[in-house]
Amino acid sequence: MRVLMRGNEAIAEAAIRAGCKCYFCYPITPQGELVEYMARHLPQQGGVFLQAESEVAAINMVYGASAAGVRTMTSSSSPGISLKMEGISYLAGSRLPAVIVNVMRGGPGLGNIAPAQGDYFQATKGGGHGDYRLIVLAPSTVQEAAELVMLAFDLSDHYRVPAMILADGMLGQMMEPVELPEPVDEGTILEKPWALTGAEGREPRVVLSFDLDPQGLKEMNLTLQRTYREIEAHEVRWEEVDTADAEILLVAYGTMGRIAKTVVRLARAEGIRAGLLRPISLWPFPYEPIRALAERIPVVLTVELSAGQMWEDVRLAVEGRAATPFYGELGGVVPTPKEILSEVKKHAR
Amino acid sequence: METGVIFAGFGGQGILLAGKVLARAGMDQGLEVTWLPSYGPEMRGGTANCTVILADEPVGSPIVDAPRALVALNGPSLDRFEPKVAPGGAVVVNSSLVPRPVRRKDVREIPVPVNDIARELGEPRTINMVALGAAVRALGILPLQAVIQAMVEELGERGRKRLVEVNREALARGYAEAGRFLA
Amino acid sequence: MLADAKIPEGYVRVFRRPDSMSDAPYTYCPGCHHGVIGRLVAEAIDELGIRGRTVGIAPVGCAVFLYRFYRCDFVQAAHGRACAVATGLKRANPDLIVFSYQGDGDLAAIGTAETVHAANRGENITVIFVNNQIYGMTGGEMAPTTLPGQRTVTTPEGRDVRATGYPLKISEMLAQLDGPAYITRQAVYDVRHVQMARRAILQAFRNQLEGKGFSMVEVVAACPTNLKVSPVDGNKWVTEQALRYFPLGDLKVRDR
């Protein structure tokens, strides 16, 4: 049955259905409905909802709950995510699974509460200190947001890598019909042989993100890197729209991804053969699919709500095979399909 | 086919709920819908608004360049959104509060004294449903009954069942009022 | 090792390593009080028979290797965040016995917010707070608890309260809150006080078993290395200097 839900609410409900047992948060706009939904519904399902004293505390509570072996999540928006970066680095270093939701808003600094995509670098290149990655999934519809939250918990458990849902204020605030995923069968959630459950009848376990011996820390890092290579090999996700005969390829994710779909339709109505590649996993990034398309499509136009952060990855993928113009909006301004269409016209032959 | 509707007014006039009821009715009728509240830079100016899209295919952009209908419950909303309405589109104006007529000649003006009607109904909070009823008539996409049903469900979920009857009347009154201006 | 040596006929063992401790040698400096405090924690765990359900939280600071000295599960927390990590662990699995072990920089400077709010929520955890008035591991910098006039590498002329404030009395602060069940300040500079501290730590764990809520034992300790004094003079520093600002005793005891 389809229900009409806000993105923020669908993310929260999907987390509960994914078996999230502990959710820690600090209020911030534009993800307030996510916090409120969890406060109302998670305790009813036997889970823990706790409003922490800060984003820093919230992510460290996630760290503790994850170490205890339960599925756990926190959510915030850009400035709050910056505060969480310390804890996220520790999660990555300690190989603790967790899901972090970033409903992005305008930045830098306090910025504003409008939708933006200025946290792409922070999300996909590590964000905190040290050599680590997050699995980053970018939904473009409320339906996809719910599905990717379920996936994020599974991937995070499987690889022991924290996963981030990178949404934005528009997706968080808007309502769409959503077919909610079935709740997971808790019996199918991965065993966690590293979890801290008390050392009764077994050797004590430790969860650490450090090793003062450089050789030891190198080994820890190599384990992370091997995991990242495996994720790159198996978890790249993207969507293509009308790419078969395209003469210009748009690359856009999240909210811009869905707006770009409208642009493709408008362009084709005017005889311009536009296509779209929408990355769903921002890390691992779909370098190969974009490279393959750039072999035959002469123009690859990146469209973002930023000054061109994903654009760098698109250019790394294209590597000179096609022209790589960029169109972006800043500060929370969201371009209309018509504005982007005129940009498409500028670059199409 | 995509139909965009903008609901705009003061905060507290029930604009967001009116939009949600329309979106919900559309969903129940098997359409693809989006509902986007006033948000971000659009929050400046003291008005609340939301954009609803009804479509027969998945909706791309939830932002509407040229709405097929505008519901303006106050003057600033009319000033701001009138220029955006698609040619041939409908503008439901709250004539109880808006002192001027619609300026454009290429849109259909539907003046409805929603505050006066709501007062007559004995429940001032029904202004949003009076206006929605008029918009439903102007759009001609959804049967009034589907919108009433969505309203009943929505109020039921909010624990406002006792307001169902008066809101049913409000939707019907708005719907009938709009009929006077539509061929 | 000696501790495991067979006891000859006619002898009785009167002193042994607690079961909860591993045989890893301490990495603390001579005269440091961490060793005694760490042992008292292990004795409490033994006495209550909770080793198999205890999770310790190692801080950042001199006790960063704490997990090596125990035979229970351990997690290492970011600097100052131990009380938040403890909250996550305990809320996720209330059957665990969760304790954090933190120094003054960790608990009373960078982690002040986490400490105050965990206490205020009455989190059912046990906190061991080692107050030695200095940052030991990083090389002897001023701590929030450094005494007025005390020389450290970052207060080379002595702590000037006009510029850097006063020793932070975090136990007194927490005792004002409604949340905590037990706030006490102890010391381990002589046998009598070691025994008192032992009882306090035991009580702090027992409170958790009984679901009473946040319990913290502050231990006023010496860091002879950074004070640049002998171990004996380190003890004197505690009695003659530190206790003037940090008087011993229970600050809050809630029966419920």
XYZ file of N, CA and C in Angstrom, chain C residues 35-248:
642
model
N 47.976 2.845 38.809
C 48.099 1.406 39.027
C 47.216 0.933 40.169
N 47.247 1.695 41.262
C 46.442 1.320 42.431
C 44.959 1.412 42.082
N 44.579 2.501 41.433
C 43.157 2.722 41.117
C 42.657 1.629 40.171
N 43.480 1.305 39.184
C 43.098 0.260 38.233
C 42.877 -1.074 38.928
N 43.719 -1.337 39.900
C 43.574 -2.586 40.638
C 42.290 -2.590 41.484
N 41.965 -1.450 42.068
C 40.749 -1.377 42.891
C 39.512 -1.649 42.026
N 39.558 -1.176 40.776
C 38.447 -1.441 39.861
C 38.317 -2.943 39.627
N 39.464 -3.595 39.394
C 39.447 -5.044 39.148
C 38.950 -5.804 40.373
N 39.343 -5.343 41.544
C 38.879 -6.011 42.769
C 37.365 -5.889 42.912
N 36.844 -4.741 42.565
C 35.386 -4.552 42.652
C 34.672 -5.481 41.678
N 35.215 -5.590 40.468
C 34.606 -6.473 39.460
C 34.634 -7.917 39.945
N 35.781 -8.299 40.528
C 35.892 -9.665 41.074
C 34.871 -9.897 42.179
N 34.833 -8.936 43.097
C 33.996 -9.130 44.278
C 32.521 -9.269 43.894
N 32.126 -8.537 42.858
C 30.720 -8.582 42.432
C 30.470 -9.711 41.424
N 31.551 -10.350 40.981
C 31.398 -11.466 40.043
C 30.813 -11.053 38.703
N 31.230 -9.912 38.177
C 30.609 -9.361 36.958
C 31.570 -9.285 35.781
N 32.724 -9.942 35.883
C 33.714 -9.822 34.810
C 33.111 -10.184 33.448
N 32.292 -11.215 33.427
C 31.754 -11.717 32.168
C 30.718 -10.832 31.528
N 30.279 -9.808 32.207
C 29.302 -8.906 31.593
C 29.738 -7.453 31.640
N 31.022 -7.253 31.952
C 31.527 -5.886 32.074
C 32.191 -5.425 30.771
N 31.902 -4.183 30.385
C 32.622 -3.547 29.285
C 33.245 -2.272 29.821
N 34.566 -2.172 29.689
C 35.279 -0.977 30.119
C 35.484 -0.029 28.948
N 35.638 1.234 29.276
C 35.906 2.227 28.235
C 37.238 2.886 28.534
N 38.180 2.662 27.629
C 39.509 3.225 27.789
C 39.503 4.653 27.258
N 40.129 5.554 27.971
C 40.120 6.960 27.562
C 41.297 7.269 26.647
N 41.439 8.530 26.312
C 42.693 9.004 25.744
C 43.420 9.709 26.878
N 44.655 9.358 27.056
C 45.434 9.854 28.188
C 46.354 8.741 28.648
N 46.877 8.864 29.874
C 47.829 7.864 30.346
C 47.209 6.472 30.421
N 45.889 6.402 30.566
C 45.227 5.105 30.698
C 44.761 4.564 29.360
N 45.353 5.059 28.273
C 44.892 4.658 26.940
C 45.045 3.156 26.710
N 46.015 2.535 27.409
C 46.217 1.081 27.263
C 45.449 0.272 28.305
N 44.510 0.907 28.957
C 43.788 0.275 30.053
C 43.273 -1.120 29.690
N 42.789 -1.254 28.447
C 42.185 -2.526 28.021
C 43.159 -3.696 28.137
N 44.476 -3.392 28.118
C 45.462 -4.476 28.194
C 45.515 -5.100 29.576
N 45.099 -4.326 30.583
C 45.317 -4.760 31.963
C 44.154 -5.564 32.530
N 43.087 -5.684 31.721
C 41.874 -6.352 32.228
C 41.528 -7.566 31.384
N 40.769 -8.458 31.994
C 40.260 -9.612 31.264
C 38.754 -9.476 31.048
N 38.350 -8.297 30.591
C 36.947 -8.109 30.215
C 36.916 -7.346 28.882
N 35.726 -7.274 28.276
C 35.595 -6.551 27.011
C 35.904 -5.067 27.216
N 36.455 -4.462 26.165
C 36.846 -3.055 26.264
C 36.626 -2.340 24.942
N 36.293 -1.077 25.043
C 36.241 -0.229 23.854
C 37.008 1.045 24.166
N 37.666 1.546 23.156
C 38.421 2.770 23.346
C 37.583 3.919 22.810
N 37.515 4.997 23.579
C 36.689 6.142 23.188
C 37.558 7.302 22.733
N 36.964 8.153 21.919
C 37.643 9.402 21.556
C 37.807 10.249 22.809
N 38.765 11.150 22.776
C 39.111 11.978 23.934
C 37.869 12.705 24.463
N 37.509 12.394 25.674
C 36.396 13.103 26.314
C 35.035 12.491 26.104
N 34.924 11.521 25.183
C 33.585 11.049 24.798
C 33.135 9.793 25.538
N 33.913 9.391 26.544
C 33.641 8.101 27.187
C 32.213 8.012 27.723
N 31.709 9.080 28.320
C 30.360 9.000 28.900
C 29.296 8.851 27.815
N 29.545 9.424 26.633
C 28.603 9.245 25.527
C 28.686 7.817 25.000
N 29.902 7.290 24.870
C 30.075 5.907 24.409
C 29.437 4.949 25.428
N 29.645 5.248 26.704
C 29.045 4.417 27.758
C 27.524 4.441 27.657
N 26.980 5.608 27.383
C 25.530 5.738 27.216
C 25.034 4.838 26.094
N 25.752 4.875 24.955
C 25.361 4.046 23.821
C 25.401 2.560 24.159
N 26.480 2.145 24.802
C 26.631 0.729 25.174
C 25.528 0.286 26.128
N 25.336 1.078 27.160
C 24.400 0.685 28.211
C 22.961 0.693 27.698
N 22.639 1.705 26.873
C 21.274 1.767 26.341
C 21.023 0.618 25.355
N 22.075 0.279 24.593
C 21.909 -0.799 23.618
C 21.766 -2.140 24.322
N 22.478 -2.318 25.406
C 22.434 -3.596 26.125
C 22.486 -3.346 27.632
N 21.327 -3.136 28.249
C 21.286 -2.792 29.682
C 21.830 -3.891 30.591
N 22.025 -5.105 30.054
C 22.593 -6.170 30.881
C 24.088 -5.997 31.109
N 24.720 -5.184 30.270
C 26.158 -4.976 30.443
C 26.407 -4.103 31.673
N 27.559 -4.324 32.303
C 28.033 -3.404 33.332
C 29.095 -2.545 32.654
N 28.829 -1.262 32.571
C 29.664 -0.374 31.766
C 30.374 0.617 32.682
N 31.706 0.645 32.562
C 32.424 1.677 33.321
C 33.384 2.425 32.415
N 33.521 3.712 32.681
C 34.544 4.491 31.997
C 35.610 4.858 33.010
N 36.790 5.063 32.511
C 37.931 5.389 33.361
C 38.603 6.564 32.682
N 38.546 7.736 33.303
C 38.948 8.944 32.589
C 39.812 9.851 33.461
N 40.688 10.558 32.813
C 41.509 11.539 33.514
C 40.827 12.897 33.557
N 41.524 13.888 34.127
C 40.882 15.193 34.307
C 40.755 15.951 32.996
N 41.742 15.826 32.115
C 41.613 16.500 30.818
C 40.468 15.901 30.029
N 40.382 14.587 30.053
C 39.367 13.852 29.304
C 37.964 14.163 29.830
N 37.794 14.023 31.129
C 36.443 14.118 31.718
C 36.019 15.547 31.995
N 36.987 16.407 32.391
C 36.600 17.724 32.901
C 36.957 18.876 31.970
N 37.614 18.575 30.827
C 37.881 19.653 29.861
C 37.149 19.319 28.558
N 37.762 18.464 27.744
C 37.181 18.214 26.419
C 35.875 17.441 26.519
N 35.694 16.707 27.606
C 34.482 15.898 27.732
C 33.484 16.438 28.752
N 33.596 17.699 29.104
C 32.712 18.249 30.143
C 31.240 18.046 29.799
N 30.888 18.361 28.563
C 29.473 18.275 28.187
C 28.975 16.839 28.288
N 29.762 15.902 27.766
C 29.347 14.498 27.796
C 29.192 14.023 29.241
N 30.130 14.458 30.117
C 30.082 14.040 31.518
C 28.852 14.616 32.211
N 28.670 15.924 32.073
C 27.572 16.594 32.775
C 26.225 16.014 32.337
N 26.082 15.791 31.040
C 24.770 15.349 30.559
C 24.509 13.869 30.853
N 25.558 13.056 30.839
C 25.358 11.656 31.243
C 24.951 11.612 32.716
N 25.609 12.446 33.523
C 25.264 12.511 34.952
C 23.841 13.015 35.123
N 23.505 14.040 34.372
C 22.185 14.659 34.514
C 21.069 13.716 34.074
N 21.372 12.870 33.082
C 20.373 11.875 32.660
C 20.304 10.714 33.657
N 21.266 10.689 34.572
C 21.306 9.572 35.501
C 21.611 8.260 34.803
N 22.454 8.330 33.764
C 22.816 7.095 33.053
C 23.306 6.059 34.061
N 22.859 4.851 33.897
C 23.228 3.815 34.866
C 24.605 3.243 34.528
N 25.609 4.069 34.750
C 26.995 3.684 34.447
C 27.886 4.053 35.635
N 29.104 3.542 35.592
C 30.079 3.813 36.645
C 31.258 4.566 36.034
N 31.612 5.679 36.642
C 32.694 6.504 36.101
C 33.804 6.607 37.139
N 34.998 6.246 36.709
C 36.178 6.418 37.559
C 36.941 7.615 37.010
N 37.096 8.610 37.835
C 37.669 9.895 37.403
C 38.983 10.111 38.151
N 40.083 10.037 37.426
C 41.396 10.205 38.042
C 41.847 11.654 37.860
N 41.870 12.372 38.978
C 42.213 13.800 38.954
C 43.632 13.968 39.464
N 44.567 14.105 38.523
C 45.962 14.328 38.955
C 46.456 15.725 38.601
N 45.548 16.585 38.249
C 45.827 18.023 38.065
C 46.817 18.326 36.933
N 46.897 17.397 35.985
C 47.863 17.655 34.903
C 47.530 16.777 33.701
N 47.978 17.188 32.518
C 47.936 16.298 31.352
C 49.229 15.506 31.373
N 49.117 14.234 31.706
C 50.326 13.435 31.857
C 50.909 12.992 30.531
N 50.088 12.293 29.731
C 50.604 11.626 28.540
C 51.195 12.609 27.531
N 50.571 13.767 27.395
C 51.039 14.703 26.367
C 52.225 15.529 26.834
N 52.617 15.413 28.123
C 53.862 16.039 28.529
C 53.751 17.093 29.616
N 52.689 17.055 30.389
C 52.653 17.913 31.572
C 52.047 19.289 31.355
N 51.020 19.369 30.527
C 50.350 20.658 30.317
C 49.313 20.923 31.415
N 48.831 22.149 31.449
C 47.810 22.522 32.417
C 46.527 21.737 32.177
N 45.937 21.271 33.255
C 44.641 20.596 33.196
C 43.583 21.533 33.763
N 42.292 21.209 33.561
C 41.259 22.054 34.168
C 41.362 22.048 35.695
N 42.005 21.010 36.225
C 42.122 20.845 37.679
C 43.469 21.322 38.229
N 44.333 21.838 37.365
C 45.635 22.334 37.820
C 45.435 23.411 38.894
N 46.254 23.344 39.948
C 46.058 24.248 41.086
C 46.555 25.656 40.754
N 45.996 26.669 41.405
C 46.486 28.034 41.205
C 47.976 28.099 41.524
N 48.728 28.712 40.657
C 50.165 28.845 40.881
C 50.974 27.631 40.483
N 50.279 26.519 40.170
C 51.008 25.292 39.821
C 51.713 25.464 38.476
N 53.010 25.088 38.470
C 53.769 25.192 37.222
C 53.518 23.961 36.357
N 53.216 24.211 35.120
C 53.114 23.135 34.132
C 53.835 23.636 32.893
N 53.956 22.814 31.865
C 54.693 23.289 30.683
C 53.925 24.383 29.943
N 52.623 24.471 30.176
C 51.864 25.556 29.528
C 51.509 26.680 30.504
N 51.907 26.502 31.773
C 51.823 27.615 32.733
C 53.185 27.709 33.413
N 54.190 28.090 32.634
C 55.566 28.019 33.167
C 55.786 28.941 34.366
N 54.975 29.986 34.487
C 55.109 30.875 35.655
C 54.100 30.493 36.737
N 53.462 29.387 36.568
C 52.412 28.986 37.513
C 51.046 29.388 36.973
N 50.011 28.606 37.307
C 48.670 28.891 36.781
C 48.168 30.230 37.330
N 47.917 31.158 36.447
C 47.401 32.470 36.797
C 45.882 32.422 36.637
N 45.182 32.429 37.760
C 43.733 32.230 37.692
C 43.035 33.346 36.925
N 43.678 34.528 36.842
C 43.042 35.620 36.105
C 43.021 35.312 34.607
N 44.007 34.540 34.169
C 44.084 34.231 32.736
C 43.469 32.880 32.393
N 43.577 31.927 33.311
C 43.193 30.557 32.942
C 42.160 29.955 33.889
N 41.637 30.765 34.793
C 40.560 30.281 35.646
C 41.056 29.430 36.800
N 40.089 28.837 37.478
C 40.359 28.114 38.720
C 40.253 26.607 38.489
N 40.779 25.834 39.414
C 40.605 24.378 39.312
C 39.113 24.047 39.243
N 38.753 23.254 38.268
C 37.332 22.943 38.045
C 36.897 21.848 39.009
N 35.930 22.186 39.839
C 35.454 21.206 40.828
C 34.266 20.453 40.236
N 34.579 19.529 39.384
C 33.509 18.881 38.621
C 32.629 18.010 39.525
N 33.216 17.411 40.545
C 32.384 16.577 41.426
C 31.366 17.440 42.175
N 31.818 18.607 42.643
C 30.878 19.513 43.309
C 29.777 19.936 42.337
N 30.174 20.196 41.073
C 29.182 20.587 40.061
C 28.147 19.479 39.864
N 28.647 18.271 39.683
C 27.726 17.157 39.402
C 26.831 16.862 40.603
N 27.367 17.108 41.800
C 26.589 16.811 43.008
C 25.364 17.719 43.111
N 25.384 18.848 42.392
C 24.231 19.758 42.410
C 23.069 19.226 41.577
N 23.370 18.279 40.690
C 22.343 17.810 39.749
C 21.430 16.791 40.416
N 20.220 16.678 39.869
C 19.277 15.685 40.389
C 19.580 14.282 39.854
N 20.280 14.218 38.713
C 20.458 12.936 38.048
C 21.349 11.924 38.749
N 22.528 12.319 39.210
C 23.478 11.310 39.714
C 23.003 10.636 41.009
N 23.438 9.387 41.174
C 23.106 8.650 42.387
C 24.223 8.794 43.429
N 25.446 8.905 42.959
C 26.576 8.801 43.876
C 27.754 9.572 43.300
N 28.184 10.569 44.029
C 29.375 11.316 43.645
C 30.269 11.373 44.877
N 31.470 10.878 44.728
C 32.373 10.867 45.889
C 33.791 11.203 45.442
N 34.554 11.754 46.384
C 35.960 12.050 46.065
C 36.849 11.285 47.046
N 37.785 10.543 46.499
C 38.642 9.677 47.283
C 40.105 9.924 46.926
N 40.994 9.236 47.634
C 42.428 9.319 47.328
C 43.060 7.960 47.636
N 44.285 7.778 47.152
C 44.953 6.483 47.361
C 46.392 6.661 47.825
N 46.653 7.766 48.566
C 48.048 8.045 48.942
C 48.509 7.253 50.151
N 47.594 6.631 50.903
C 48.028 5.738 51.979
C 47.027 4.582 52.087
N 47.386 3.607 52.925
C 46.606 2.367 52.972
C 45.163 2.626 53.387
N 45.015 3.499 54.375
C 43.669 3.761 54.856
C 42.802 4.327 53.718
N 43.371 5.247 52.976
C 42.589 5.846 51.891
C 42.393 4.892 50.724
N 43.371 4.017 50.517
C 43.174 2.996 49.481
C 41.962 2.149 49.840
N 41.849 1.786 51.110
C 40.706 0.963 51.519
C 39.389 1.718 51.371
N 39.421 3.034 51.670
C 38.204 3.833 51.505
C 37.827 3.948 50.020
N 38.848 4.168 49.210
C 38.597 4.285 47.767
C 38.058 2.965 47.225
N 38.591 1.872 47.756
C 38.141 0.549 47.328
C 36.646 0.393 47.597
N 36.249 0.786 48.793
C 34.821 0.669 49.137
C 33.966 1.565 48.241
N 34.480 2.739 47.940
C 33.709 3.680 47.102
C 33.530 3.117 45.694
N 34.611 2.564 45.152
C 34.532 2.018 43.790
C 33.578 0.829 43.763
N 33.661 0.018 44.790
C 32.735 -1.118 44.888
C 31.285 -0.618 44.912
N 31.057 0.439 45.682
C 29.706 0.999 45.780
C 29.239 1.519 44.418
N 30.163 2.148 43.702
C 29.799 2.731 42.401
C 29.384 1.634 41.420
N 30.031 0.474 41.496
C 29.622 -0.654 40.639
C 28.331 -1.288 41.157
N 28.235 -1.396 42.483
C 27.034 -2.008 43.050
C 25.795 -1.183 42.681
N 25.961 0.141 42.696
C 24.843 1.014 42.308
C 24.342 0.670 40.910
N 25.276 0.409 40.019
C 24.879 0.083 38.648
C 24.119 -1.242 38.614
N 24.625 -2.211 39.363
C 23.928 -3.507 39.420
C 22.511 -3.341 39.943
N 22.356 -2.408 40.878
C 21.043 -2.197 41.495
C 20.207 -1.192 40.721
N 20.749 -0.716 39.593
C 19.984 0.195 38.739
C 19.814 1.585 39.322
N 20.732 1.982 40.197
C 20.552 3.280 40.864
C 20.933 4.463 39.983
N 21.793 4.238 39.001
C 22.127 5.340 38.102
C 23.541 5.832 38.263
N 23.789 6.958 37.640
C 25.137 7.515 37.490
C 25.909 7.588 38.801
N 27.053 6.917 38.813
C 27.912 6.922 40.002
C 29.333 7.249 39.579
N 29.916 8.206 40.240
C 31.275 8.603 39.869
C 32.164 8.667 41.095
N 33.321 8.036 40.981
C 34.337 8.115 42.025
C 35.498 8.931 41.481
N 35.678 10.106 42.048
C 36.856 10.896 41.709
C 37.978 10.467 42.630
N 39.155 10.256 42.071
C 40.310 9.921 42.901
C 41.363 11.002 42.690
N 41.678 11.717 43.754
C 42.724 12.744 43.674
C 44.062 12.014 43.685
N 44.795 12.179 42.609
C 45.966 11.333 42.396
C 47.212 12.174 42.147
N 48.338 11.495 42.162
C 49.607 12.182 41.948
C 50.235 11.762 40.626
N 50.925 12.707 40.023
C 51.709 12.436 38.827
C 53.125 12.914 39.102
N 53.912 12.102 39.854
C 55.252 12.551 40.256
C 56.130 12.921 39.059
N 55.964 12.196 37.960
C 56.814 12.458 36.802
C 56.677 13.905 36.338
N 55.420 14.337 36.156
C 55.242 15.695 35.645
C 55.370 16.767 36.724
N 55.185 16.345 37.992
C 55.475 17.275 39.082
C 56.994 17.382 39.288
N 57.700 16.441 38.665
C 59.162 16.356 38.776
C 59.583 16.174 40.231
N 58.864 15.254 40.896
C 59.197 14.930 42.292
C 59.253 13.414 42.442
N 59.716 12.964 43.594
C 59.789 11.530 43.856
C 58.388 10.996 44.130
N 58.194 9.663 44.033
C 56.887 9.097 44.371
C 56.416 9.501 45.759
N 57.309 9.514 46.727
C 56.907 9.879 48.092
C 56.438 11.327 48.126
N 57.181 12.189 47.424
C 56.774 13.598 47.407
C 55.497 13.806 46.583
N 55.267 12.885 45.680
C 54.006 12.929 44.939
C 52.836 12.738 45.894
N 52.975 11.792 46.783
C 51.922 11.591 47.787
C 51.754 12.822 48.668
N 52.891 13.422 49.003
C 52.838 14.645 49.813
C 52.116 15.762 49.074
N 52.355 15.832 47.775
C 51.675 16.843 46.963
C 50.154 16.698 47.103
N 49.708 15.467 47.084
C 48.262 15.250 47.212
C 47.770 15.777 48.561
N 48.441 15.371 49.624
C 47.917 15.737 50.954
C 48.122 17.217 51.254
N 49.260 17.771 50.812
C 49.571 19.151 51.222
C 49.021 20.194 50.261
N 48.844 19.813 48.986
C 48.395 20.808 48.013
C 47.008 20.474 47.461
N 46.912 19.309 46.803
C 45.698 19.030 46.027
C 44.455 18.959 46.912
N 44.570 18.344 48.068
C 43.375 18.156 48.897
C 42.853 19.477 49.461
N 43.680 20.516 49.425
C 43.181 21.837 49.856
C 42.086 22.323 48.916
N 42.222 21.979 47.652
C 41.193 22.382 46.669
C 40.163 21.299 46.440
N 40.593 20.081 46.682
C 39.703 18.945 46.390
C 39.524 18.101 47.642
N 38.762 18.605 48.619
C 38.596 17.859 49.876
C 37.884 16.538 49.644
N 38.283 15.537 50.434
C 37.743 14.190 50.233
C 36.378 14.035 50.885
